[in-house]
Coordinates of C-alpha atoms in Angstrom, one line a residue:
M9 CA 0.0 0.0 0.0
T10 CA 1.4 3.4 -0.9
T11 CA 1.4 6.3 1.5
T12 CA -0.8 9.2 0.4
P13 CA 0.1 12.4 2.2
P14 CA -3.0 14.5 3.2
H15 CA -3.4 18.2 2.6
G16 CA -3.3 17.7 -1.2
R17 CA -4.3 20.7 -3.4
A18 CA -3.9 21.9 -6.9
L19 CA -0.6 23.3 -7.9
A20 CA -0.1 26.8 -9.3
A21 CA 2.5 27.7 -11.9
T22 CA 4.0 30.2 -9.5
D23 CA 4.7 27.4 -7.0
L24 CA 7.3 26.0 -9.5
H25 CA 9.3 29.1 -10.5
G26 CA 11.8 28.7 -7.7
V27 CA 12.6 25.0 -8.4
E28 CA 16.0 24.5 -10.0
L29 CA 14.7 21.5 -12.0
F30 CA 12.1 23.7 -13.6
S31 CA 14.2 26.9 -14.1
G32 CA 14.2 28.7 -17.5
L33 CA 11.0 27.0 -18.8
E34 CA 8.3 28.7 -20.9
T35 CA 5.0 29.9 -19.5
D36 CA 3.0 27.1 -21.2
Q37 CA 5.4 24.5 -19.8
Y38 CA 4.9 25.8 -16.2
E39 CA 1.2 25.7 -16.7
W40 CA 1.3 22.1 -17.9
L41 CA 3.6 21.1 -15.0
A42 CA 1.1 22.7 -12.6
S43 CA -1.9 20.9 -14.2
A44 CA -0.1 17.5 -14.4
G45 CA 1.0 17.5 -10.8
V46 CA -0.6 17.2 -7.4
A47 CA 0.6 19.1 -4.3
A48 CA 1.3 17.4 -1.0
D49 CA 1.5 19.8 1.9
L50 CA 3.5 18.0 4.6
A51 CA 3.7 18.7 8.3
D52 CA 7.0 18.3 10.1
G53 CA 7.8 14.6 10.5
E54 CA 5.1 13.5 8.0
V55 CA 6.1 10.6 5.6
L56 CA 6.1 11.2 1.9
F57 CA 6.8 7.6 1.0
R58 CA 8.2 4.6 2.8
D59 CA 10.9 2.0 2.0
G60 CA 9.4 -1.0 0.3
E61 CA 6.2 0.7 -1.0
R62 CA 5.4 0.6 -4.7
A63 CA 7.0 3.7 -6.4
D64 CA 4.0 5.6 -7.9
W65 CA 5.3 9.2 -7.7
F66 CA 8.1 11.4 -8.9
C67 CA 8.4 14.0 -6.2
V68 CA 9.6 17.6 -6.6
L69 CA 10.5 19.6 -3.5
I70 CA 9.1 23.1 -3.7
S71 CA 9.7 24.3 -0.1
G72 CA 10.9 23.0 3.1
G73 CA 13.1 19.8 3.3
L74 CA 13.2 16.0 3.3
V75 CA 15.3 13.5 5.1
I76 CA 15.9 10.2 3.2
T77 CA 16.5 7.2 5.5
T78 CA 16.7 3.5 5.3
V79 CA 16.9 0.6 7.8
V80 CA 20.1 -1.4 7.8
D81 CA 20.4 -4.3 10.3
G82 CA 17.5 -3.0 12.3
R83 CA 19.0 0.5 12.6
E84 CA 17.7 3.6 10.7
E85 CA 20.4 5.4 8.8
V86 CA 20.2 8.8 7.1
L87 CA 21.2 8.5 3.4
T88 CA 20.9 12.2 2.5
R89 CA 18.9 15.4 3.1
H90 CA 17.2 17.6 0.6
V91 CA 16.6 21.3 1.2
A92 CA 14.5 23.4 -1.2
G93 CA 16.7 26.0 -3.0
E94 CA 19.9 24.7 -1.5
G95 CA 23.0 26.0 -3.4
H96 CA 21.1 26.8 -6.6
G97 CA 23.3 25.9 -9.6
A98 CA 26.3 24.8 -7.5
R99 CA 27.8 21.6 -6.1
E100 CA 28.2 21.1 -2.4
N101 CA 30.9 19.2 -0.5
G102 CA 30.8 15.6 -1.6
D103 CA 30.1 16.6 -5.2
K104 CA 26.3 16.5 -4.7
P105 CA 24.6 18.6 -7.5
S106 CA 22.4 21.3 -6.1
A107 CA 19.6 20.2 -8.4
A108 CA 19.6 16.8 -6.5
H109 CA 18.0 18.7 -3.5
G110 CA 14.9 19.3 -5.6
F111 CA 13.5 15.9 -6.5
T112 CA 13.4 12.2 -5.5
G113 CA 11.8 8.9 -6.4
E114 CA 12.8 9.0 -10.1
M115 CA 14.9 5.8 -10.2
P116 CA 12.3 3.3 -8.8
L117 CA 9.6 4.9 -10.7
L118 CA 11.5 4.5 -14.0
I119 CA 12.2 0.8 -13.4
G120 CA 8.7 0.1 -12.0
G121 CA 10.0 -1.0 -8.6
D122 CA 9.6 -0.1 -5.0
Y123 CA 11.0 2.8 -3.1
V124 CA 14.3 1.9 -1.5
A125 CA 14.2 4.4 1.3
T126 CA 11.8 6.5 3.3
A127 CA 11.3 10.3 2.7
T128 CA 10.1 12.3 5.7
A129 CA 9.4 16.1 5.8
V130 CA 11.7 18.3 7.8
G131 CA 9.6 21.3 8.8
R132 CA 6.5 22.4 6.9
S133 CA 7.2 21.2 3.3
L134 CA 5.5 21.4 0.0
V135 CA 6.0 18.7 -2.6
A136 CA 4.7 18.4 -6.2
R137 CA 3.9 14.8 -7.1
Y138 CA 3.8 13.4 -10.7
D139 CA 2.7 9.9 -11.6
R140 CA 4.8 7.8 -14.0
D141 CA 2.9 8.8 -17.2
A142 CA 3.2 12.5 -16.3
F143 CA 6.9 12.1 -15.4
L144 CA 7.6 10.5 -18.8
E145 CA 5.6 13.2 -20.6
M146 CA 7.4 15.8 -18.6
M147 CA 10.8 14.7 -20.1
V148 CA 9.3 15.0 -23.6
R149 CA 7.5 18.3 -23.1
C150 CA 10.3 20.0 -21.1
P151 CA 13.8 19.1 -22.6
R152 CA 15.5 21.5 -20.1
V153 CA 14.1 19.3 -17.3
T154 CA 15.7 16.2 -18.8
R155 CA 19.0 18.0 -19.2
T156 CA 19.0 18.8 -15.5
L157 CA 17.6 15.5 -14.4
I158 CA 19.9 13.1 -16.3
P159 CA 23.2 14.2 -14.7
V160 CA 21.6 14.0 -11.2
L161 CA 20.3 10.5 -12.0
A162 CA 23.8 9.4 -13.1
W163 CA 25.4 10.9 -10.0
R164 CA 22.8 9.1 -7.8
I165 CA 23.5 5.8 -9.4
H166 CA 27.2 6.2 -9.0
S167 CA 26.8 7.4 -5.4
S168 CA 24.5 4.5 -4.6
E169 CA 27.0 2.0 -6.0
V170 CA 29.9 3.6 -4.1
Q171 CA 27.8 3.5 -0.9
A172 CA 26.7 0.0 -1.5
G173 CA 30.3 -1.1 -2.2
Q174 CA 31.4 0.5 1.1
R175 CA 28.5 -1.1 2.9
G176 CA 29.3 -4.4 1.3
R177 CA 32.8 -4.2 2.5
L178 CA 31.6 -3.2 6.0
N179 CA 29.1 -6.0 6.0
A180 CA 31.9 -8.4 4.9
L181 CA 34.1 -7.1 7.7
G182 CA 31.2 -7.5 10.1
T183 CA 30.7 -11.1 8.9
L184 CA 34.4 -11.6 9.2
A185 CA 34.6 -10.2 12.7
A186 CA 31.6 -12.2 13.9
G187 CA 33.0 -15.4 12.3
I188 CA 36.5 -14.8 13.8
A189 CA 35.1 -14.2 17.2
H190 CA 32.9 -17.3 17.1
E191 CA 35.6 -19.5 15.7
L192 CA 38.4 -18.2 18.0
N193 CA 36.2 -18.7 21.1
N194 CA 36.3 -22.5 21.1
P195 CA 40.0 -23.0 20.6
A196 CA 40.9 -20.1 22.8
A197 CA 38.8 -21.5 25.6
A198 CA 40.3 -25.0 25.0
M199 CA 43.8 -23.5 25.2
A200 CA 43.0 -21.6 28.4
R201 CA 41.4 -24.7 30.0
S202 CA 44.2 -27.0 29.0
S203 CA 46.9 -24.5 30.2
A204 CA 45.2 -24.1 33.6
D205 CA 44.8 -27.9 34.0
L206 CA 48.4 -28.5 32.9
A207 CA 49.6 -25.9 35.5
A208 CA 47.6 -27.7 38.2
A209 CA 49.0 -31.1 37.1
L210 CA 52.7 -30.1 37.1
P211 CA 53.3 -30.3 40.9
Q212 CA 51.6 -33.7 41.0
L213 CA 53.7 -34.8 38.0
E214 CA 56.9 -33.7 39.7
E215 CA 55.9 -35.5 42.9
R216 CA 55.1 -38.8 41.1
A217 CA 58.2 -38.6 39.0
Q218 CA 60.4 -38.2 42.1
A219 CA 58.6 -41.1 43.8
W220 CA 59.0 -43.3 40.7
G221 CA 62.6 -42.4 40.2
A222 CA 63.5 -43.2 43.8
A223 CA 61.6 -46.6 43.8
A224 CA 62.6 -47.9 40.3
S225 CA 65.6 -49.7 39.0
E226 CA 67.3 -48.5 35.9
A227 CA 65.7 -51.4 33.9
E228 CA 62.3 -50.6 35.3
R229 CA 62.6 -46.9 34.5
A230 CA 63.6 -47.8 30.9
A231 CA 60.6 -50.2 30.6
V232 CA 58.1 -47.6 31.8
A233 CA 59.7 -44.9 29.6
A234 CA 59.3 -47.2 26.6
A235 CA 55.7 -48.0 27.6
R236 CA 54.9 -44.3 27.8
E237 CA 56.5 -43.7 24.4
E238 CA 54.5 -46.6 22.9
I239 CA 51.2 -45.2 24.2
L240 CA 51.9 -41.6 23.0
G241 CA 53.2 -43.0 19.7
R242 CA 49.8 -44.6 18.9
P243 CA 47.2 -42.4 17.2
P244 CA 44.2 -41.4 19.4
A245 CA 40.9 -43.2 18.9
S246 CA 42.8 -46.3 17.6
G247 CA 40.9 -48.5 20.1
P248 CA 37.7 -50.5 19.4
R249 CA 35.3 -48.5 17.1
D250 CA 32.2 -50.1 18.5
A251 CA 31.1 -48.2 21.6
L252 CA 30.0 -51.3 23.5
D253 CA 33.3 -53.1 22.7
A254 CA 35.3 -50.1 23.9
A255 CA 33.3 -49.8 27.1
E256 CA 33.9 -53.5 27.8
V257 CA 37.7 -53.3 27.2
E258 CA 37.8 -50.1 29.4
D259 CA 36.0 -51.9 32.2
E260 CA 38.5 -54.8 32.0
V261 CA 41.5 -52.3 32.2
S262 CA 39.9 -50.4 35.0
D263 CA 39.4 -53.6 37.0
W264 CA 43.0 -54.6 36.4
L265 CA 44.2 -51.1 37.6
D266 CA 41.9 -51.2 40.6
G267 CA 43.2 -54.6 41.5
H268 CA 46.8 -53.3 41.5
G269 CA 45.9 -50.4 43.8
L270 CA 45.7 -47.4 41.4
A271 CA 43.5 -44.5 42.5
R272 CA 41.4 -42.9 39.8
A273 CA 41.9 -45.9 37.6
W274 CA 39.4 -44.6 35.0
R275 CA 41.8 -41.9 33.7
L276 CA 44.6 -44.2 32.9
A277 CA 42.2 -46.9 31.6
S278 CA 40.7 -44.4 29.2
A279 CA 44.1 -43.3 27.9
V280 CA 45.3 -46.9 27.4
V281 CA 42.1 -48.1 25.6
D282 CA 41.9 -45.0 23.5
R283 CA 45.3 -45.9 22.1
G284 CA 44.3 -49.5 21.2
L285 CA 45.9 -51.2 24.3
D286 CA 44.3 -53.5 26.9
A287 CA 44.8 -55.4 30.2
D288 CA 47.1 -57.9 28.5
W289 CA 49.5 -55.1 27.6
L290 CA 49.5 -53.9 31.2
D291 CA 50.1 -57.5 32.4
A292 CA 53.2 -57.7 30.2
L293 CA 54.5 -54.4 31.6
A294 CA 53.9 -55.5 35.2
R295 CA 55.6 -58.9 34.7
G296 CA 58.9 -57.1 34.1
M297 CA 58.7 -55.2 37.4
R298 CA 59.0 -55.9 41.1
S299 CA 55.6 -55.9 42.9
E300 CA 56.5 -52.9 45.1
T301 CA 57.2 -50.7 42.0
V302 CA 54.0 -51.5 40.0
V303 CA 51.9 -48.9 41.8
P304 CA 54.5 -46.0 41.6
A305 CA 54.9 -46.9 37.9
L306 CA 51.2 -46.7 37.2
E307 CA 50.8 -43.5 39.2
Y308 CA 53.7 -41.9 37.2
L309 CA 52.2 -43.1 33.9
D310 CA 48.8 -41.8 34.9
V311 CA 49.9 -38.3 35.7
S312 CA 52.5 -38.1 32.9
L313 CA 50.0 -39.2 30.2
A314 CA 47.4 -36.8 31.5
A315 CA 49.9 -33.9 31.3
A316 CA 51.0 -35.0 27.8
N317 CA 47.3 -35.1 26.7
L318 CA 46.7 -31.6 28.1
A319 CA 49.7 -30.3 26.2
G320 CA 48.5 -32.0 23.1
E321 CA 45.0 -30.4 23.4
A322 CA 46.6 -26.9 23.8
G323 CA 48.7 -27.6 20.8
E324 CA 45.7 -28.6 18.7
A325 CA 43.8 -25.5 19.8
G326 CA 46.8 -23.4 18.8
A327 CA 46.9 -25.1 15.4
R328 CA 43.2 -24.3 14.9
V329 CA 43.9 -20.7 15.7
S330 CA 46.8 -20.6 13.3
A331 CA 44.6 -22.2 10.6
L332 CA 41.9 -19.6 11.2
V333 CA 44.4 -16.8 11.0
G334 CA 45.6 -18.3 7.7
A335 CA 42.1 -18.4 6.4
V336 CA 41.4 -14.8 7.4
K337 CA 44.7 -13.7 5.8
E338 CA 43.8 -15.5 2.6
Y339 CA 40.3 -14.1 2.6
T340 CA 41.4 -10.5 3.1
N341 CA 44.6 -10.9 1.1
L342 CA 46.6 -8.8 3.6
D343 CA 49.9 -7.2 2.4
R344 CA 49.4 -8.3 -1.2
A345 CA 49.2 -6.5 -4.5
P346 CA 45.6 -5.8 -5.7
E347 CA 46.0 -7.8 -9.0
Q348 CA 47.7 -11.2 -8.8
E349 CA 47.3 -14.9 -9.5
V350 CA 44.2 -16.2 -7.7
D351 CA 43.6 -19.7 -6.6
L352 CA 39.8 -20.0 -6.8
V353 CA 39.6 -23.1 -4.6
Q354 CA 41.7 -21.4 -1.9
G355 CA 39.5 -18.3 -2.0
L356 CA 36.3 -20.3 -1.8
E357 CA 37.6 -22.4 1.1
S358 CA 38.7 -19.3 2.9
T359 CA 35.2 -17.8 2.4
L360 CA 33.5 -21.0 3.6
A361 CA 35.7 -20.9 6.7
I362 CA 34.8 -17.3 7.4
L363 CA 31.1 -18.1 6.9
R364 CA 31.2 -21.4 8.9
R365 CA 29.0 -20.0 11.6
K366 CA 26.3 -19.0 9.2
L367 CA 26.7 -22.4 7.4
S368 CA 25.9 -24.2 10.7
G369 CA 23.3 -26.8 9.8
V370 CA 23.9 -26.6 6.0
A371 CA 25.4 -29.6 4.3
V372 CA 28.2 -28.3 2.0
S373 CA 29.4 -30.4 -0.9
R374 CA 32.5 -29.6 -2.9
D375 CA 33.5 -30.7 -6.5
Y376 CA 36.8 -29.2 -7.3
Q377 CA 38.4 -30.4 -10.6
P378 CA 42.2 -30.7 -10.2
D379 CA 43.1 -29.2 -13.6
V380 CA 41.7 -25.7 -13.0
P381 CA 44.6 -23.2 -13.2
V382 CA 45.0 -20.0 -11.2
V383 CA 43.5 -16.9 -12.7
L384 CA 44.7 -13.3 -12.8
G385 CA 42.5 -11.0 -10.9
Y386 CA 41.6 -9.2 -7.7
P387 CA 41.3 -11.8 -4.9
G388 CA 39.6 -9.5 -2.4
E389 CA 36.9 -8.5 -4.9
L390 CA 36.3 -12.1 -5.9
N391 CA 36.0 -13.2 -2.3
Q392 CA 33.3 -10.5 -1.9
V393 CA 31.5 -12.2 -4.9
W394 CA 31.8 -15.6 -3.2
T395 CA 30.5 -14.1 0.1
N396 CA 27.5 -12.5 -1.6
L397 CA 26.6 -15.6 -3.5
I398 CA 27.0 -18.0 -0.5
D399 CA 25.2 -15.6 1.8
N400 CA 22.3 -15.2 -0.6
A401 CA 22.1 -19.0 -1.0
V402 CA 21.9 -19.6 2.7
D403 CA 19.2 -16.9 3.1
A404 CA 17.2 -18.5 0.2
M405 CA 17.2 -21.9 2.0
E406 CA 15.9 -20.5 5.3
G407 CA 12.5 -22.0 6.2
G408 CA 12.5 -24.4 3.3
G409 CA 11.0 -27.9 3.6
S410 CA 14.2 -29.8 2.8
P411 CA 17.5 -29.9 4.8
P412 CA 19.6 -27.1 3.4
E413 CA 22.4 -28.2 0.9
L414 CA 25.0 -25.9 -0.6
G415 CA 27.0 -27.1 -3.6
V416 CA 30.4 -25.5 -4.6
V417 CA 31.9 -26.5 -7.9
V418 CA 35.1 -25.4 -9.6
R419 CA 35.8 -26.6 -13.1
L420 CA 37.5 -25.7 -16.4
E421 CA 35.3 -25.0 -19.4
G422 CA 37.5 -24.3 -22.5
T423 CA 39.6 -21.3 -21.6
C424 CA 37.3 -20.3 -18.8
A425 CA 37.5 -21.1 -15.1
V426 CA 34.0 -21.8 -13.8
V427 CA 32.6 -21.5 -10.3
E428 CA 29.1 -22.6 -9.4
I429 CA 27.3 -21.9 -6.2
A430 CA 24.1 -24.0 -5.9
D431 CA 21.4 -24.3 -3.3
N432 CA 18.3 -26.5 -2.9
G433 CA 16.0 -23.6 -1.8
P434 CA 12.6 -22.9 -3.4
G435 CA 14.1 -21.2 -6.4
V436 CA 13.8 -17.7 -8.0
P437 CA 10.4 -17.0 -9.5
S438 CA 10.5 -16.8 -13.3
D439 CA 9.2 -13.2 -13.3
V440 CA 12.0 -12.2 -10.9
L441 CA 14.9 -14.1 -12.6
P442 CA 15.6 -11.5 -15.4
R443 CA 16.0 -8.7 -12.8
V444 CA 18.3 -10.3 -10.2
F445 CA 21.3 -8.3 -11.3
E446 CA 19.5 -5.0 -11.6
P447 CA 20.6 -2.3 -9.1
F448 CA 18.2 -1.7 -6.2
F449 CA 16.2 -4.8 -6.9
T450 CA 15.7 -7.1 -3.9
T451 CA 13.2 -9.7 -2.8
K452 CA 14.4 -9.5 0.8
D453 CA 12.4 -7.9 3.6
V454 CA 12.9 -4.2 4.2
G455 CA 16.2 -3.6 6.0
K456 CA 17.7 -6.9 5.0
G457 CA 19.0 -6.1 1.6
T458 CA 20.1 -3.1 -0.4
G459 CA 19.4 -4.7 -3.8
L460 CA 23.0 -4.0 -4.9
G461 CA 24.9 -7.2 -3.7
L462 CA 24.3 -9.1 -7.0
H463 CA 24.6 -6.0 -9.1
L464 CA 28.0 -5.3 -7.6
S465 CA 29.0 -9.0 -8.0
H466 CA 28.1 -8.7 -11.6
R467 CA 30.2 -5.6 -12.1
I468 CA 33.2 -7.2 -10.3
V469 CA 33.0 -10.3 -12.5
A470 CA 32.1 -8.6 -15.8
Q471 CA 34.0 -5.3 -15.7
R472 CA 37.0 -6.2 -13.5
H473 CA 37.6 -9.7 -14.7
N474 CA 36.1 -9.8 -18.2
G475 CA 33.9 -12.7 -17.0
S476 CA 30.2 -13.4 -16.8
I477 CA 27.8 -14.4 -14.1
Q478 CA 24.4 -16.0 -14.7
V479 CA 21.7 -17.7 -12.8
R480 CA 19.6 -20.8 -13.5
S481 CA 16.8 -21.6 -11.2
A482 CA 14.2 -24.3 -10.6
P483 CA 12.5 -25.4 -7.4
G484 CA 15.2 -27.2 -5.4
D485 CA 18.1 -26.2 -7.7
T486 CA 19.3 -22.6 -8.0
R487 CA 22.8 -22.1 -9.5
F488 CA 24.9 -18.9 -9.9
I489 CA 27.6 -19.6 -12.5
V490 CA 30.7 -17.4 -12.7
R491 CA 33.1 -17.7 -15.6
I492 CA 36.5 -16.0 -15.5
P493 CA 39.3 -16.2 -18.2
A494 CA 41.7 -18.8 -17.1
D495 CA 44.6 -17.0 -18.8
G496 CA 44.0 -13.6 -17.3
P497 CA 41.7 -10.6 -18.1
G498 CA 43.9 -9.2 -20.9
P499 CA 42.6 -7.7 -24.2
G500 CA 40.5 -10.2 -26.1
R501 CA 40.3 -12.6 -23.2
V502 CA 36.7 -12.8 -22.2
C503 CA 34.3 -15.4 -20.7
R504 CA 30.9 -13.8 -21.5
L505 CA 27.6 -15.3 -22.6
P506 CA 24.8 -13.7 -24.6
D507 CA 23.0 -11.3 -22.4
T508 CA 20.0 -13.6 -21.8
P509 CA 18.7 -13.5 -18.2
G510 CA 18.4 -16.9 -16.6
R511 CA 20.3 -18.8 -19.3

C-alpha cells in the first residue's frame, strides 16, 4: 500500500518558479507542470513515501526539506537530506549537484520498482507529485528538465553503487569479525582450559616422577619410559570403534588397575584403551617389574600421560587458531598487490571458513576439478563475490522444507575457469529471474537487503575480470555460475555469454 500524504491541493504555476529542476521554462510549460502534478502539503515529520512501497510518484520539493533514510540491520540510517533551493546551480561538498536537492523517487519509478528508502518532511514542506505517465511526458515536453535530471540521475546511481560497495565491505568485515570471534572462542577456551589444567598437574607430576625415580631400578625406568612412548606414539581413537566393545575393554582395564591399587583408575584406563591397548598389555608391563614398584609406575604413567594429553590439546587448539588466521589472511589478502594470481579453490575455502557460523546446519558439498589453473584478478573482490553468493544461497534456503544443501563447484570450461554456487532452496520466480542483477532490486524484507549485492558482484566479474555471471533456477536447484578467463583478463580474453537473463 502506498502512503498518500494529506493536505493535497492543486498546484499553481507560480509554485514551481523557484525550483531549479524547472528553471528557465516557458510559461506554457509551467502551466502544464502545474496541471499535471498534485501538491502534497506536509507537516514536520510526515512521511512522503516509505521504504518497500510501490513507487508511484516522482516527487519535486518546492519548499521545506526532506530527510531520506533506510533501515540497515535494524537501525535507521540517514542517506541524504534535501533542502529546497539549496545552493542553486552549484555543487556542495561531496560533489552532490544542487539540483539533487529538488527531487526524489525517479529511479524506482522508471524501473517500475519499489521505493528503496523513506522520505520524511523536515519542517513544513510542499512537494509536487507526478505519476509515471506524467513524469515521462514531462521529459518529452520539457527538454530542459531532462538535461538537468539526467546528470543528477547518473550521480545518484554512481553514489549508490559507491555507498553499496562501502556497505558491502563493511558487511563483509562485520561477517568476518563475527565469524572470527565465534571460531576463536572455542580453541581459545580450550587453550585456556588445558593450560590451567596443565599448570595444576605439574606439581603432581613432579611428585610422582620423584617417587617413581626413587623406587625404580634402571631397567624398570627404561621399561616404563618405553611404555609411555608406545602409548603416545599410537594415534588417538585407535581402540575399538564399537562403543560397546570399547566400554567392555575399558571396564577390564579399570578392573586390572583397581586390582593393582591405582586410585582414579578410570583416567589411565581411558588413555590406554583410546590408544588401542588392553589389560594384557598392562600384564606384560607389570611382569617385568617388582611388585613394590608397580603402583608407583602406574601413578607416574597416569599423571605423565594426563599432562601430555593436556599439552596436546593446547597444541591442537593453537593449530586451529593458526589455521583460522591463515584463512582470514587468505580471505582478506593482507599485504598483497591488488592484482595477482588467484587460486579459486583457496579463495572459496577461505570464504567457507569465514562463513562457517552461518553455514551451521547446512550440508556443504564440494566438487573441485584438479586441472583448473590459477586466474589473474583481484582476490579481495572475488572473495566479496563468493561471500555475496553463498550468503544469498543460505538466506534463500531458510524456512525451506528440505534440509539445506549448498554445492560449490570449480571446473575448467574451455579457456574459462567456472565457479558454481548452488542451493536447494525454493528457487527464484520466473518473473524475478531476469531482474536479479538490476541495481536496487531485492526480494528480501525491508532492512535486510540493499538490492545491490548481486549488481556489484556482476560488475566485479564482468567489468573487473572480463567474465560473466548468470543464474539458472528451478525449485530445489538454483545455481549462480561465474566464468573467468583462465589465462587472465587481458585484451580479447573474455568469458561472456549472450545477455540472456536466466540462461
